[in-house]
Amino acid sequence: MILGIGTDICDIRRVRATWERQGERFAEKVLGEAELKVWRQRKTRWPDRGLRYLATRFSAKEAFSKAIGLGMRMPMTWRNCEILNQASGKPYVQLHGELARYCAEHHMSVHVTVTDETDYAASFVVIERMSVDPTA
């Protein structure tokens, strides 16, 4: 059963402007530890690709906060929700701390997709209730 759907579009130019004003502090506020590692590698090698990565993660977390119905308030925090990629490139949500416990208690399964194109990053999240019946 679908519990929530969220979508978000982010202007990469705004992310760039925020990055130029706040620098590393902005990325450290929005990204979790694993995301920061990827972001630092990408921005060092390809600065524009690093900004697009930051924008897609920002967008996906906004979409997740809408789908879960909490907005950006506890237990939802920027760093407790990471958007990572499988080896195949498929994005997935890795939750931490109170947010992970909240979603487990509510039997939530999360699906996410992200995309970016020149000036925009967009994300879509679907949250389902997992079956709690072991015979299902």
mmCIF file of N, CA and C in Angstrom, residues 63-115:
data_model
loop_
_atom_site.group_PDB
_atom_site.id
_atom_site.type_symbol
_atom_site.label_atom_id
_atom_site.label_comp_id
_atom_site.label_asym_id
_atom_site.label_seq_id
_atom_site.Cartn_x
_atom_site.Cartn_y
_atom_site.Cartn_z
ATOM 1 N N ALA A 63 11.911 15.700 -1.515
ATOM 2 C CA ALA A 63 10.843 14.804 -1.971
ATOM 3 C C ALA A 63 10.534 13.752 -0.908
ATOM 4 N N PHE A 64 11.561 13.211 -0.269
ATOM 5 C CA PHE A 64 11.353 12.227 0.795
ATOM 6 C C PHE A 64 10.578 12.844 1.953
ATOM 7 N N SER A 65 10.949 14.049 2.355
ATOM 8 C CA SER A 65 10.273 14.693 3.484
ATOM 9 C C SER A 65 8.795 14.924 3.179
ATOM 10 N N LYS A 66 8.466 15.169 1.928
ATOM 11 C CA LYS A 66 7.063 15.323 1.523
ATOM 12 C C LYS A 66 6.355 13.977 1.532
ATOM 13 N N ALA A 67 7.002 12.955 1.007
ATOM 14 C CA ALA A 67 6.380 11.628 0.926
ATOM 15 C C ALA A 67 6.122 11.047 2.315
ATOM 16 N N ILE A 68 7.033 11.270 3.242
ATOM 17 C CA ILE A 68 6.878 10.721 4.584
ATOM 18 C C ILE A 68 5.853 11.524 5.399
ATOM 19 N N GLY A 69 5.571 12.738 4.937
ATOM 20 C CA GLY A 69 4.545 13.549 5.585
ATOM 21 C C GLY A 69 5.020 14.326 6.794
ATOM 22 N N LEU A 70 6.314 14.401 7.017
ATOM 23 C CA LEU A 70 6.846 15.108 8.181
ATOM 24 C C LEU A 70 7.412 16.476 7.848
ATOM 25 N N GLY A 71 7.694 16.710 6.582
ATOM 26 C CA GLY A 71 8.427 17.913 6.245
ATOM 27 C C GLY A 71 9.824 17.808 6.833
ATOM 28 N N MET A 72 10.468 18.922 7.024
ATOM 29 C CA MET A 72 11.820 18.929 7.591
ATOM 30 C C MET A 72 11.746 19.148 9.101
ATOM 31 N N ARG A 73 11.147 18.185 9.788
ATOM 32 C CA ARG A 73 11.147 18.222 11.246
ATOM 33 C C ARG A 73 11.363 16.808 11.771
ATOM 34 N N MET A 74 11.813 16.710 12.981
ATOM 35 C CA MET A 74 12.195 15.424 13.579
ATOM 36 C C MET A 74 11.111 14.371 13.400
ATOM 37 N N PRO A 75 11.505 13.164 13.107
ATOM 38 C CA PRO A 75 12.881 12.675 13.052
ATOM 39 C C PRO A 75 13.570 12.907 11.702
ATOM 40 N N MET A 76 12.899 13.608 10.781
ATOM 41 C CA MET A 76 13.494 13.879 9.473
ATOM 42 C C MET A 76 14.535 14.980 9.606
ATOM 43 N N THR A 77 15.777 14.638 9.254
ATOM 44 C CA THR A 77 16.843 15.634 9.185
ATOM 45 C C THR A 77 17.615 15.390 7.895
ATOM 46 N N TRP A 78 18.312 16.400 7.444
ATOM 47 C CA TRP A 78 19.085 16.280 6.210
ATOM 48 C C TRP A 78 20.059 15.108 6.276
ATOM 49 N N ARG A 79 20.775 14.996 7.377
ATOM 50 C CA ARG A 79 21.866 14.021 7.462
ATOM 51 C C ARG A 79 21.392 12.616 7.825
ATOM 52 N N ASN A 80 20.174 12.474 8.373
ATOM 53 C CA ASN A 80 19.641 11.138 8.690
ATOM 54 C C ASN A 80 19.073 10.433 7.467
ATOM 55 N N CYS A 81 19.000 11.126 6.358
ATOM 56 C CA CYS A 81 18.464 10.571 5.111
ATOM 57 C C CYS A 81 19.545 10.742 4.042
ATOM 58 N N GLU A 82 20.129 9.634 3.614
ATOM 59 C CA GLU A 82 21.142 9.697 2.570
ATOM 60 C C GLU A 82 20.611 9.063 1.297
ATOM 61 N N ILE A 83 20.938 9.670 0.180
ATOM 62 C CA ILE A 83 20.575 9.137 -1.131
ATOM 63 C C ILE A 83 21.874 8.635 -1.751
ATOM 64 N N LEU A 84 21.991 7.317 -1.809
ATOM 65 C CA LEU A 84 23.205 6.682 -2.304
ATOM 66 C C LEU A 84 22.897 5.924 -3.589
ATOM 67 N N ASN A 85 23.909 5.334 -4.185
ATOM 68 C CA ASN A 85 23.715 4.582 -5.427
ATOM 69 C C ASN A 85 24.273 3.178 -5.286
ATOM 70 N N GLN A 86 23.516 2.231 -5.826
ATOM 71 C CA GLN A 86 24.016 0.864 -5.931
ATOM 72 C C GLN A 86 25.113 0.851 -6.998
ATOM 73 N N ALA A 87 25.847 -0.236 -7.084
ATOM 74 C CA ALA A 87 26.908 -0.355 -8.095
ATOM 75 C C ALA A 87 26.363 -0.146 -9.500
ATOM 76 N N SER A 88 25.112 -0.527 -9.722
ATOM 77 C CA SER A 88 24.478 -0.364 -11.033
ATOM 78 C C SER A 88 24.132 1.090 -11.339
ATOM 79 N N GLY A 89 24.179 1.959 -10.309
ATOM 80 C CA GLY A 89 23.798 3.363 -10.476
ATOM 81 C C GLY A 89 22.423 3.674 -9.923
ATOM 82 N N LYS A 90 21.630 2.644 -9.647
ATOM 83 C CA LYS A 90 20.278 2.851 -9.125
ATOM 84 C C LYS A 90 20.341 3.533 -7.760
ATOM 85 N N PRO A 91 19.622 4.657 -7.591
ATOM 86 C CA PRO A 91 19.640 5.327 -6.294
ATOM 87 C C PRO A 91 18.777 4.587 -5.267
ATOM 88 N N TYR A 92 19.168 4.727 -4.008
ATOM 89 C CA TYR A 92 18.377 4.179 -2.910
ATOM 90 C C TYR A 92 18.521 5.093 -1.704
ATOM 91 N N VAL A 93 17.609 4.934 -0.750
ATOM 92 C CA VAL A 93 17.612 5.758 0.450
ATOM 93 C C VAL A 93 18.199 4.945 1.601
ATOM 94 N N GLN A 94 19.187 5.520 2.266
ATOM 95 C CA GLN A 94 19.784 4.921 3.464
ATOM 96 C C GLN A 94 19.425 5.828 4.638
ATOM 97 N N LEU A 95 18.675 5.293 5.598
ATOM 98 C CA LEU A 95 18.235 6.083 6.747
ATOM 99 C C LEU A 95 19.088 5.784 7.968
ATOM 100 N N HIS A 96 19.188 6.760 8.855
ATOM 101 C CA HIS A 96 19.997 6.638 10.061
ATOM 102 C C HIS A 96 19.217 7.123 11.277
ATOM 103 N N GLY A 97 19.640 6.678 12.448
ATOM 104 C CA GLY A 97 19.150 7.199 13.717
ATOM 105 C C GLY A 97 17.648 7.088 13.897
ATOM 106 N N GLU A 98 17.085 8.144 14.475
ATOM 107 C CA GLU A 98 15.646 8.179 14.781
ATOM 108 C C GLU A 98 14.788 8.016 13.530
ATOM 109 N N LEU A 99 15.252 8.535 12.416
ATOM 110 C CA LEU A 99 14.487 8.418 11.172
ATOM 111 C C LEU A 99 14.411 6.964 10.718
ATOM 112 N N ALA A 100 15.496 6.231 10.844
ATOM 113 C CA ALA A 100 15.500 4.804 10.488
ATOM 114 C C ALA A 100 14.546 4.040 11.403
ATOM 115 N N ARG A 101 14.583 4.347 12.688
ATOM 116 C CA ARG A 101 13.671 3.670 13.630
ATOM 117 C C ARG A 101 12.217 3.994 13.326
ATOM 118 N N TYR A 102 11.928 5.255 13.033
ATOM 119 C CA TYR A 102 10.564 5.690 12.715
ATOM 120 C C TYR A 102 10.025 4.913 11.507
ATOM 121 N N CYS A 103 10.829 4.846 10.452
ATOM 122 C CA CYS A 103 10.387 4.158 9.232
ATOM 123 C C CYS A 103 10.235 2.651 9.463
ATOM 124 N N ALA A 104 11.113 2.050 10.243
ATOM 125 C CA ALA A 104 11.012 0.623 10.557
ATOM 126 C C ALA A 104 9.749 0.351 11.375
ATOM 127 N N GLU A 105 9.472 1.193 12.362
ATOM 128 C CA GLU A 105 8.274 1.022 13.197
ATOM 129 C C GLU A 105 6.991 1.127 12.378
ATOM 130 N N HIS A 106 7.030 1.932 11.334
ATOM 131 C CA HIS A 106 5.863 2.118 10.467
ATOM 132 C C HIS A 106 5.911 1.219 9.225
ATOM 133 N N HIS A 107 6.861 0.276 9.202
ATOM 134 C CA HIS A 107 6.992 -0.720 8.122
ATOM 135 C C HIS A 107 7.078 -0.067 6.743
ATOM 136 N N MET A 108 7.925 0.941 6.626
ATOM 137 C CA MET A 108 8.047 1.699 5.377
ATOM 138 C C MET A 108 9.162 1.160 4.493
ATOM 139 N N SER A 109 8.865 1.120 3.209
ATOM 140 C CA SER A 109 9.831 0.807 2.164
ATOM 141 C C SER A 109 9.872 2.025 1.242
ATOM 142 N N VAL A 110 11.076 2.469 0.872
ATOM 143 C CA VAL A 110 11.223 3.725 0.130
ATOM 144 C C VAL A 110 11.805 3.458 -1.254
ATOM 145 N N HIS A 111 11.237 4.112 -2.259
ATOM 146 C CA HIS A 111 11.736 4.064 -3.633
ATOM 147 C C HIS A 111 12.047 5.496 -4.053
ATOM 148 N N VAL A 112 13.181 5.696 -4.707
ATOM 149 C CA VAL A 112 13.591 7.045 -5.099
ATOM 150 C C VAL A 112 14.186 7.028 -6.499
ATOM 151 N N THR A 113 13.984 8.110 -7.209
ATOM 152 C CA THR A 113 14.680 8.328 -8.471
ATOM 153 C C THR A 113 15.087 9.796 -8.532
ATOM 154 N N VAL A 114 16.236 10.054 -9.148
ATOM 155 C CA VAL A 114 16.749 11.414 -9.281
ATOM 156 C C VAL A 114 17.205 11.628 -10.723
ATOM 157 N N THR A 115 17.171 12.882 -11.139
ATOM 158 C CA THR A 115 17.658 13.225 -12.475
ATOM 159 C C THR A 115 18.133 14.669 -12.455
#
